[in-house]
Coordinates of C-alpha atoms and ligand atoms in Angstrom, one line a residue:
M1 CA 95.4 146.6 147.7
P2 CA 94.0 148.5 144.6
D3 CA 92.3 151.8 145.3
H4 CA 88.5 151.8 145.4
L5 CA 87.3 154.6 143.1
H6 CA 84.1 156.5 143.5
H7 CA 81.4 158.4 141.6
Y8 CA 81.3 162.2 141.7
I9 CA 77.7 163.5 142.3
G10 CA 76.3 166.7 143.7
G11 CA 79.8 168.2 144.0
E12 CA 81.3 165.4 146.1
R13 CA 82.8 161.9 146.0
V14 CA 80.1 159.3 146.4
A15 CA 80.9 155.6 147.1
G16 CA 79.3 153.0 144.9
T17 CA 76.4 151.2 146.5
S18 CA 75.5 148.6 143.8
G19 CA 78.1 146.1 145.1
R20 CA 79.5 145.8 141.5
F21 CA 83.0 146.8 140.8
G22 CA 85.3 146.3 137.8
D23 CA 89.1 146.1 137.5
V24 CA 91.1 149.1 136.2
F25 CA 94.4 147.8 134.9
D26 CA 97.9 149.2 134.5
P27 CA 98.0 147.9 130.9
A28 CA 101.8 147.9 130.9
T29 CA 102.1 145.4 133.7
G30 CA 98.7 143.7 133.5
E31 CA 98.2 144.4 137.2
V32 CA 94.9 145.6 138.7
A33 CA 95.6 149.3 139.7
A34 CA 92.1 150.3 141.0
L35 CA 88.5 149.1 141.3
C36 CA 85.8 151.1 139.5
P37 CA 82.3 151.1 141.0
Y38 CA 79.6 150.1 138.5
A39 CA 76.4 152.1 139.1
S40 CA 73.0 150.5 139.2
A41 CA 69.9 152.1 137.6
A42 CA 69.0 153.4 141.1
E43 CA 72.3 155.2 141.4
V44 CA 71.9 156.7 138.0
A45 CA 68.4 157.9 139.0
A46 CA 69.7 159.5 142.2
A47 CA 72.3 161.4 140.1
V48 CA 69.6 162.5 137.6
E49 CA 67.5 163.9 140.5
I50 CA 70.4 165.9 141.8
A51 CA 71.4 167.1 138.3
T52 CA 67.8 168.1 137.6
Q53 CA 67.6 170.4 140.6
A54 CA 71.1 171.9 140.0
G55 CA 70.4 172.3 136.3
R56 CA 67.3 174.4 136.9
A57 CA 69.3 177.0 138.8
W58 CA 72.2 176.8 136.4
A59 CA 70.0 177.4 133.4
R60 CA 68.8 180.6 135.1
A61 CA 72.3 181.9 136.0
S62 CA 73.3 184.9 134.1
I63 CA 75.5 184.5 131.0
A64 CA 78.2 186.4 132.9
A65 CA 78.1 184.1 135.9
R66 CA 78.3 181.0 133.6
L67 CA 81.1 182.4 131.6
E68 CA 83.2 183.2 134.7
V69 CA 83.0 179.5 135.7
I70 CA 84.1 178.4 132.2
F71 CA 87.0 180.8 132.2
N72 CA 88.0 179.6 135.7
F73 CA 87.8 176.0 134.6
R74 CA 90.0 176.7 131.6
N75 CA 92.7 178.1 134.0
E76 CA 92.3 175.2 136.5
F77 CA 92.6 172.8 133.6
I78 CA 95.8 174.3 132.3
A79 CA 97.3 174.3 135.8
A80 CA 96.4 170.6 136.3
R81 CA 97.7 169.3 133.0
D82 CA 100.6 167.3 134.5
P83 CA 98.5 165.3 137.0
L84 CA 95.8 164.8 134.4
A85 CA 98.3 163.4 131.9
Q86 CA 99.7 161.1 134.5
A87 CA 96.1 159.8 135.3
I88 CA 95.4 159.3 131.6
S89 CA 98.6 157.5 130.8
R90 CA 98.6 155.3 133.9
E91 CA 95.2 153.8 133.1
H92 CA 95.2 154.0 129.3
G93 CA 98.9 153.2 128.7
K94 CA 99.6 155.9 126.1
T95 CA 102.8 157.9 126.4
L96 CA 102.9 161.1 128.5
G97 CA 103.5 163.1 125.3
D98 CA 100.5 161.6 123.7
S99 CA 98.4 162.4 126.8
H100 CA 99.6 166.0 126.7
G101 CA 98.5 166.1 123.0
E102 CA 95.1 164.9 124.0
L103 CA 94.8 167.6 126.7
G104 CA 95.9 170.2 124.1
R105 CA 93.0 169.2 122.0
A106 CA 90.6 169.3 125.0
L107 CA 91.8 172.8 125.7
E108 CA 90.5 173.9 122.3
A109 CA 87.1 172.7 123.1
I110 CA 87.1 174.4 126.5
E111 CA 88.2 177.7 124.8
Y112 CA 85.5 177.4 122.2
A113 CA 83.0 177.1 125.0
C114 CA 84.2 180.5 126.2
S115 CA 82.5 181.9 123.1
M116 CA 79.2 180.7 124.5
P117 CA 77.7 184.3 124.8
Q118 CA 78.3 184.8 121.1
L119 CA 77.3 181.3 120.0
T120 CA 73.9 181.4 121.9
K121 CA 72.8 184.8 120.8
G122 CA 69.3 184.5 119.3
E123 CA 67.7 186.1 116.3
Y124 CA 65.3 189.0 116.2
S125 CA 63.2 190.5 113.5
L126 CA 61.5 193.8 114.1
N127 CA 58.0 194.2 112.7
I128 CA 57.5 191.1 110.6
G129 CA 54.1 192.7 109.9
G130 CA 51.3 194.3 111.9
A131 CA 53.8 195.5 114.4
I132 CA 54.6 192.0 115.5
D133 CA 58.3 191.2 116.4
N134 CA 59.8 187.7 116.2
Y135 CA 62.6 186.4 118.5
S136 CA 64.3 183.1 118.4
V137 CA 66.3 182.0 121.5
L138 CA 68.4 179.0 122.4
Q139 CA 67.7 177.5 125.8
P140 CA 69.4 174.6 127.6
L141 CA 67.8 171.2 127.4
G142 CA 68.0 170.3 131.1
V143 CA 70.0 167.2 132.0
V144 CA 72.3 165.8 129.3
G145 CA 74.0 162.3 129.4
C146 CA 77.5 162.0 128.0
I147 CA 78.9 158.5 127.5
A148 CA 82.6 158.2 126.7
P149 CA 85.1 155.7 125.3
F150 CA 88.4 154.6 126.8
N151 CA 90.8 156.0 124.2
F152 CA 90.5 159.7 125.2
P153 CA 89.8 159.7 128.9
A154 CA 89.7 163.5 129.2
M155 CA 89.4 164.9 125.7
V156 CA 86.2 163.3 124.6
P157 CA 84.4 164.0 128.0
L158 CA 85.5 167.6 127.8
M159 CA 84.5 167.9 124.1
M160 CA 81.0 166.8 124.9
A161 CA 80.4 168.2 128.3
T162 CA 82.1 171.6 128.4
M163 CA 79.8 173.1 125.8
A164 CA 76.8 171.3 127.4
V165 CA 77.6 172.9 130.7
A166 CA 78.4 176.3 129.2
V167 CA 75.1 176.7 127.5
G168 CA 73.3 176.0 130.8
N169 CA 72.7 172.2 131.0
A170 CA 73.6 169.9 133.9
V171 CA 75.6 166.8 132.9
I172 CA 75.8 163.2 133.8
L173 CA 79.1 161.9 132.4
K174 CA 79.7 158.2 132.3
P175 CA 83.4 157.7 131.5
S176 CA 84.8 154.4 130.2
E177 CA 85.1 151.9 133.1
R178 CA 88.6 151.2 131.9
V179 CA 89.9 154.8 132.5
P180 CA 87.7 156.5 135.2
S181 CA 90.3 158.6 137.0
A182 CA 90.7 161.5 134.6
A183 CA 87.0 162.3 134.7
L184 CA 87.1 162.2 138.5
Q185 CA 90.1 164.6 138.5
L186 CA 88.1 166.9 136.2
S187 CA 85.3 166.9 138.7
E188 CA 87.5 168.4 141.3
L189 CA 88.6 171.1 138.9
W190 CA 85.0 172.1 138.2
V191 CA 84.5 172.6 141.9
K192 CA 87.6 174.8 142.1
A193 CA 86.2 176.7 139.2
G194 CA 83.1 177.6 141.1
L195 CA 80.6 175.4 139.2
P196 CA 77.5 174.9 141.4
A197 CA 77.3 171.4 142.9
G198 CA 75.3 169.0 140.9
V199 CA 75.8 170.6 137.4
W200 CA 78.7 168.2 136.6
N201 CA 78.3 164.6 137.8
V202 CA 80.4 161.5 137.0
V203 CA 78.6 158.2 137.3
N204 CA 80.9 155.3 136.7
G205 CA 79.8 152.0 135.4
D206 CA 79.3 149.7 132.5
R207 CA 76.5 148.7 130.2
E208 CA 73.9 148.7 133.0
A209 CA 74.6 152.4 133.7
V210 CA 74.4 153.3 130.0
E211 CA 71.1 151.5 129.6
A212 CA 69.7 153.3 132.7
M213 CA 70.8 156.7 131.3
V214 CA 69.4 156.0 127.9
A215 CA 66.0 155.0 129.4
H216 CA 65.8 157.7 132.1
P217 CA 63.0 160.2 131.3
G218 CA 64.9 162.9 133.1
I219 CA 67.8 162.9 130.7
A220 CA 66.9 165.0 127.6
A221 CA 69.8 164.1 125.3
I222 CA 72.5 161.6 125.0
S223 CA 75.9 162.2 123.5
F224 CA 77.8 158.9 122.9
V225 CA 81.2 158.0 121.6
G226 CA 82.4 154.4 121.3
S227 CA 82.4 151.5 119.0
T228 CA 79.9 151.4 116.1
K229 CA 77.8 148.5 117.3
V230 CA 77.2 150.1 120.7
A231 CA 76.8 153.6 119.1
E232 CA 74.0 152.2 116.9
S233 CA 72.2 150.5 119.7
V234 CA 72.5 153.6 122.0
Y235 CA 71.1 155.8 119.2
Q236 CA 68.2 153.5 118.5
E237 CA 67.3 153.0 122.2
G238 CA 67.7 156.7 122.8
C239 CA 65.3 157.6 120.0
R240 CA 62.9 155.0 121.2
H241 CA 62.9 156.9 124.5
N242 CA 62.3 160.2 122.6
K243 CA 65.7 161.6 123.3
R244 CA 67.9 163.7 121.2
V245 CA 70.9 161.5 120.5
M246 CA 74.2 161.8 118.7
A247 CA 76.3 158.7 118.7
F248 CA 79.8 158.4 117.2
G249 CA 81.2 155.1 116.2
G250 CA 84.5 153.6 114.9
G251 CA 86.6 154.4 111.8
K252 CA 88.5 152.7 109.1
N253 CA 90.5 155.6 107.7
H254 CA 92.1 155.2 104.3
M255 CA 95.2 157.2 103.2
I256 CA 95.2 157.5 99.4
V257 CA 98.7 157.9 98.1
M258 CA 99.0 159.4 94.6
P259 CA 102.0 158.6 92.3
D260 CA 103.1 162.2 92.5
A261 CA 103.2 162.3 96.4
D262 CA 106.5 162.8 98.3
L263 CA 106.8 159.2 99.6
D264 CA 109.2 159.9 102.4
L265 CA 106.7 162.4 103.8
V266 CA 103.9 160.0 103.2
A267 CA 105.7 157.2 105.0
D268 CA 106.4 159.4 108.0
H269 CA 102.8 160.5 108.3
F270 CA 101.4 157.0 107.8
V271 CA 103.6 155.7 110.6
G272 CA 102.8 158.6 113.0
A273 CA 99.1 158.7 112.3
G274 CA 98.7 154.9 111.9
Y275 CA 100.6 153.6 114.9
G276 CA 100.6 156.5 117.4
S277 CA 98.7 155.7 120.6
A278 CA 99.0 152.0 119.6
S279 CA 96.5 152.8 116.9
Q280 CA 93.8 153.3 119.5
R281 CA 92.3 156.4 117.9
C282 CA 89.1 156.7 115.9
M283 CA 91.0 158.9 113.4
A284 CA 94.1 156.7 113.2
L285 CA 95.1 155.8 109.6
S286 CA 94.1 152.2 109.2
L287 CA 95.1 151.5 105.5
A288 CA 97.4 153.0 103.0
V289 CA 96.0 152.9 99.5
P290 CA 98.8 153.6 97.0
V291 CA 97.7 154.2 93.5
G292 CA 99.7 152.1 91.0
A293 CA 102.1 149.2 91.6
R294 CA 105.2 151.4 91.5
T295 CA 103.8 153.8 94.1
A296 CA 102.9 150.8 96.3
D297 CA 106.3 149.1 96.1
A298 CA 108.2 152.3 96.7
L299 CA 105.9 153.2 99.7
V300 CA 106.2 149.7 101.3
E301 CA 110.0 149.9 100.9
R302 CA 110.0 153.2 102.9
L303 CA 107.4 152.0 105.5
I304 CA 109.1 148.7 106.5
P305 CA 112.2 150.2 108.3
R306 CA 110.2 153.0 109.9
I307 CA 107.7 150.5 111.3
E308 CA 110.3 148.1 112.4
A309 CA 112.1 150.9 114.3
L310 CA 109.0 151.7 116.5
R311 CA 109.7 151.1 120.1
I312 CA 106.9 149.8 122.3
G313 CA 107.0 150.2 126.1
P314 CA 105.4 151.6 129.2
Y315 CA 104.1 155.2 129.2
N316 CA 106.7 156.5 131.6
D317 CA 109.7 155.3 129.5
A318 CA 110.7 158.3 127.4
A319 CA 112.0 155.9 124.7
S320 CA 108.5 154.4 124.1
D321 CA 106.8 155.4 120.8
F322 CA 103.6 153.8 121.9
G323 CA 102.3 151.7 124.8
P324 CA 100.2 148.6 125.3
L325 CA 96.6 148.0 124.4
I326 CA 93.8 148.7 126.9
T327 CA 93.0 145.2 128.0
R328 CA 94.1 141.6 127.6
Q329 CA 91.0 141.1 125.5
A330 CA 91.9 143.9 123.1
Q331 CA 95.4 142.3 122.8
Q332 CA 93.8 139.0 121.8
T333 CA 91.3 140.6 119.5
V334 CA 94.0 142.4 117.5
A335 CA 96.2 139.3 117.4
G336 CA 93.2 137.4 116.1
A337 CA 92.5 140.0 113.4
V338 CA 96.1 139.7 112.1
E339 CA 95.9 135.9 112.0
A340 CA 92.6 136.1 110.2
G341 CA 94.1 138.6 107.7
I342 CA 97.0 136.3 107.0
A343 CA 94.7 133.3 106.6
E344 CA 92.6 135.3 104.1
G345 CA 95.7 136.0 102.0
A346 CA 97.3 139.2 103.2
R347 CA 101.1 139.2 103.1
V348 CA 103.0 140.1 106.3
R349 CA 105.6 142.8 105.7
V350 CA 106.3 143.7 109.3
D351 CA 105.5 141.0 111.9
G352 CA 104.8 142.2 115.4
R353 CA 103.2 138.9 116.5
G354 CA 104.1 137.7 120.0
K355 CA 106.4 140.7 120.6
Q356 CA 107.2 141.2 124.3
V357 CA 108.6 144.1 126.2
A358 CA 111.4 143.1 128.6
G359 CA 110.3 143.5 132.2
Y360 CA 106.7 143.9 131.1
E361 CA 105.9 140.3 130.0
N362 CA 102.4 140.5 131.4
G363 CA 101.5 143.8 129.7
F364 CA 98.9 144.0 126.9
F365 CA 101.5 144.9 124.2
V366 CA 101.1 144.2 120.5
G367 CA 104.1 144.8 118.2
S368 CA 103.6 146.9 115.1
T369 CA 102.5 144.9 112.1
L370 CA 102.0 145.7 108.5
L371 CA 100.0 143.5 106.1
D372 CA 100.3 144.0 102.3
D373 CA 97.9 142.9 99.6
V374 CA 94.8 143.5 101.8
T375 CA 91.6 143.3 99.7
P376 CA 88.1 144.6 100.4
D377 CA 86.6 141.1 101.0
M378 CA 88.8 140.5 104.0
A379 CA 87.6 141.0 107.6
F380 CA 90.9 142.8 108.2
Y381 CA 89.8 145.4 105.7
K382 CA 86.1 145.6 106.6
E383 CA 86.4 145.9 110.4
E384 CA 88.1 148.5 112.6
V385 CA 91.3 147.0 114.0
F386 CA 91.9 149.0 117.2
G387 CA 95.6 148.1 117.6
P388 CA 98.9 148.5 115.8
A389 CA 98.2 146.3 112.8
R390 CA 97.8 148.4 109.6
G391 CA 97.3 147.4 106.0
I392 CA 98.2 148.2 102.4
V393 CA 95.4 148.0 99.8
R394 CA 96.8 148.4 96.3
A395 CA 94.6 150.4 93.9
G396 CA 95.0 150.6 90.1
D397 CA 93.8 154.2 89.7
V398 CA 92.3 157.1 91.7
A399 CA 88.8 156.1 90.7
E400 CA 89.3 152.7 92.3
A401 CA 90.7 154.3 95.4
I402 CA 87.7 156.6 95.7
R403 CA 85.4 153.7 95.2
L404 CA 87.0 151.7 98.0
V405 CA 86.6 154.6 100.4
N406 CA 82.9 155.1 99.4
E407 CA 82.0 151.5 99.5
H408 CA 83.4 151.0 103.1
E409 CA 80.6 151.1 105.6
L410 CA 82.6 153.5 107.9
G411 CA 83.2 157.1 107.0
N412 CA 85.0 158.8 109.8
G413 CA 88.2 160.2 108.3
V414 CA 90.2 159.9 105.1
A415 CA 93.4 161.5 103.7
I416 CA 94.9 162.0 100.3
F417 CA 98.6 162.7 99.7
T418 CA 99.3 164.4 96.3
R419 CA 100.8 167.4 94.7
D420 CA 97.9 167.6 92.3
G421 CA 95.3 170.2 93.3
H422 CA 92.8 168.9 90.8
A423 CA 93.0 165.3 92.1
A424 CA 92.7 166.6 95.6
R425 CA 89.7 168.7 94.8
R426 CA 87.9 165.9 93.0
F427 CA 88.7 163.6 95.9
F428 CA 87.2 166.1 98.4
E429 CA 84.0 166.5 96.3
E430 CA 83.5 162.7 95.8
V431 CA 84.4 160.9 99.0
D432 CA 81.6 160.1 101.4
V433 CA 83.5 160.7 104.6
G434 CA 83.0 163.2 107.3
M435 CA 86.6 164.5 107.8
I436 CA 89.0 164.8 104.9
G437 CA 92.7 165.5 105.0
I438 CA 94.5 166.9 101.9
N439 CA 98.2 166.1 102.8
V440 CA 97.0 166.1 106.4
P441 CA 97.1 162.6 107.9
V442 CA 94.8 163.1 110.9
P443 CA 92.1 165.6 109.8
V444 CA 90.6 166.4 113.1
P445 CA 89.2 169.9 112.7
A446 CA 89.9 172.7 115.2
G447 CA 87.6 173.0 118.2
Y448 CA 85.5 175.7 116.4
H449 CA 84.7 173.5 113.4
N450 CA 82.3 170.6 113.3
F451 CA 83.7 167.1 114.2
G452 CA 81.9 164.0 113.0
G453 CA 82.0 161.1 110.5
L454 CA 79.4 159.9 108.0
K455 CA 77.8 156.5 107.2
R456 CA 78.1 154.1 110.1
S457 CA 80.7 156.2 111.9
K458 CA 77.9 158.5 113.2
F459 CA 74.3 158.0 114.1
G460 CA 72.0 161.0 114.5
E461 CA 72.3 164.6 113.8
G462 CA 74.8 166.9 115.5
H463 CA 78.6 167.0 115.8
L464 CA 80.8 166.2 118.8
F465 CA 82.2 169.7 118.9
G466 CA 82.0 172.9 116.9
P467 CA 78.9 175.0 116.1
D468 CA 76.6 172.0 115.6
A469 CA 77.3 170.9 119.2
V470 CA 75.9 174.3 120.4
R471 CA 72.7 173.5 118.6
F472 CA 72.6 169.9 119.8
Y473 CA 72.8 171.0 123.5
T474 CA 70.1 173.7 123.1
K475 CA 66.5 174.0 122.1
V476 CA 65.1 176.7 119.9
K477 CA 62.1 178.7 121.1
T478 CA 60.5 181.4 118.9
M479 CA 58.3 184.2 120.1
S480 CA 55.9 186.4 118.2
A481 CA 55.1 189.5 120.2
R482 CA 52.9 192.5 119.6
W483 CA 52.3 195.5 121.9
P484 CA 49.1 197.2 120.8
E485 CA 48.8 201.0 120.8
P486 CA 47.2 202.1 124.1
K487 CA 44.1 203.5 122.3
E488 CA 43.9 200.7 119.7
S489 CA 40.5 198.9 119.8
A490 CA 39.6 195.4 118.8
D491 CA 37.7 195.1 115.6
G492 CA 36.4 191.7 116.0
A493 CA 37.8 188.2 115.7
G494 CA 39.4 187.2 112.4
L495 CA 39.2 183.5 111.6
T496 CA 41.3 183.3 108.4
M497 CA 45.0 182.4 108.6
P498 CA 46.8 185.7 109.6
T499 CA 49.3 187.1 107.1
N500 CA 52.1 189.5 107.7
T501 CA 51.4 192.7 105.7
Ligands
NAD601 P1 82.9 150.8 123.6 O1 81.8 150.9 122.6 O2 83.3 149.5 124.1 O3 82.5 151.7 124.9 C1 82.1 153.0 124.8 C2 81.2 153.3 126.0 O4 80.0 152.5 125.9 C3 81.8 153.0 127.4 O5 81.5 154.1 128.3 C4 81.2 151.7 127.8 O6 81.1 151.5 129.2 C5 79.9 151.7 127.1 N1 79.5 150.3 126.6 C6 80.3 149.3 126.2 N2 79.6 148.3 125.8 C7 78.3 148.6 125.9 C8 77.0 148.0 125.7 N3 77.0 146.7 125.2 N4 75.9 148.7 125.9 C9 75.9 149.9 126.4 N5 77.1 150.6 126.7 C10 78.2 150.0 126.5 O7 84.1 151.6 123.0 P2 85.6 151.7 123.6 O8 86.3 150.4 123.3 O9 85.6 152.3 124.9 O10 86.2 152.9 122.6 C11 86.8 152.6 121.4 C12 85.8 152.8 120.2 O11 85.4 154.2 120.2 C13 86.5 152.6 118.9 O12 85.6 151.9 118.0 C14 86.8 154.0 118.4 O13 86.8 154.2 117.0 C15 85.5 154.7 118.9 N6 85.8 156.2 119.0 C16 85.1 157.0 118.1 C17 85.3 158.3 118.2 C18 84.6 159.2 117.2 O14 84.6 160.4 117.4 N7 83.9 158.7 116.2 C19 86.2 158.9 119.1 C20 86.8 158.1 120.0 C21 86.6 156.7 119.9

């Protein structure tokens, strides 16, 4: 019998009461591993009530008290990395090494949140005029909703919610219903760290829970990460309900390869950043764009043996380079995208279609695939393909390569590989993409820099982590204060606009 999972509200495990559950799979075997409760609007409302109460007290806790909890959490998190990696890999299917990589990135976000006292210091101007002083302070918003995708079951929730908690908010986190266990484990760690009950809450569910969160008047802000279509609708609905919303969507990340690049290095990076985690990363390289026919032919010649050598298998087989996709539906969608690309004229250079893993015939595996001669009019080019099928788009010159990047509707990440500093600098200046790599294939910035795409990869203001996230999770209040001299007397009301002299 698969396990029945729970919510985590008010510092304890809470059973689902809606009567709705969804299957959580072991994607390598295709078997149901657990049942995830899907919260109703009433369950969301009950969690918001608890978070509101807890959040009021937490917002008033001293900076020292809050900081102690964040430091404790960091230590609990480090100690729990192995069981967390197991939970991630079991439900997501990514290799254990990949899960540990995810947790390493999450740790950066936790450690950045330890700078909260410095980051939330306000501003002060003494005597702006007439002995009046100005102060600006950052205060928490109240209850914040965080809605996460399946592909980073611990990292994305922690990137959103650790800073939100550190600056004094209470959080309702809705993990992806495909991978709920990591967030539940994190809840236990927050308790061990001494976080007051009700400040961190996990409400599991699907679209119904998301819609309830977006509409609930007790939630001040929504931070969302997921596919572009859902990100856009969450953003629009959230704004309609007068919330502060930042919503991050998908990516179609180009790798521009200049004729002077070291093509062996490029091939290694394209394979690692393109196929790692079965390409289920928003920052995965989707397309290589070699500049010039000779560069393209030489690159493809290097890519083919590397891609053919990739081993797919279950997460706990040390020989696996990457694992299965998240669901049977994802497997079918990626297979369909490859077929459509071929039908539209792309040329198959590595064919992973129908590939099976011995002993795991019911798993959601897709073999690594490379399509050449991909062109911008193809659906395979336009849409995010969230699985190990990557493409080659041949460009005549660097101007064409930049135009391709800028005309794509998504703008999450992009990379250029070159030895020419001038070309790299021009590229950085001209591309309309949020995160740019110069000889770096996955340009995810460090936890203390801003993370976020442009165009239809991000809706709303704010960044997932970094200094902008601090501003997103706080409101600014400004005070003007004057303390009259004890003997100063009023000299009548002035009705003109006061000036600072
Ligand atoms: P998804 O959009 O299917 O789901 C994301 C969240 O939204 C989940 O919690 C899910 O329960 C909820 N949801 C799904 N459908 C919904 C609907 N119709 N209405 C309301 N809520 C809904 O995304 P996913 O498949 O879990 O994650 C993969 C996607 O996330 C990819 O597109 C990937 O590029 C993107 N992603 C983006 C970033 C980024 O920083 N830009 C990071 C990670 C993942």
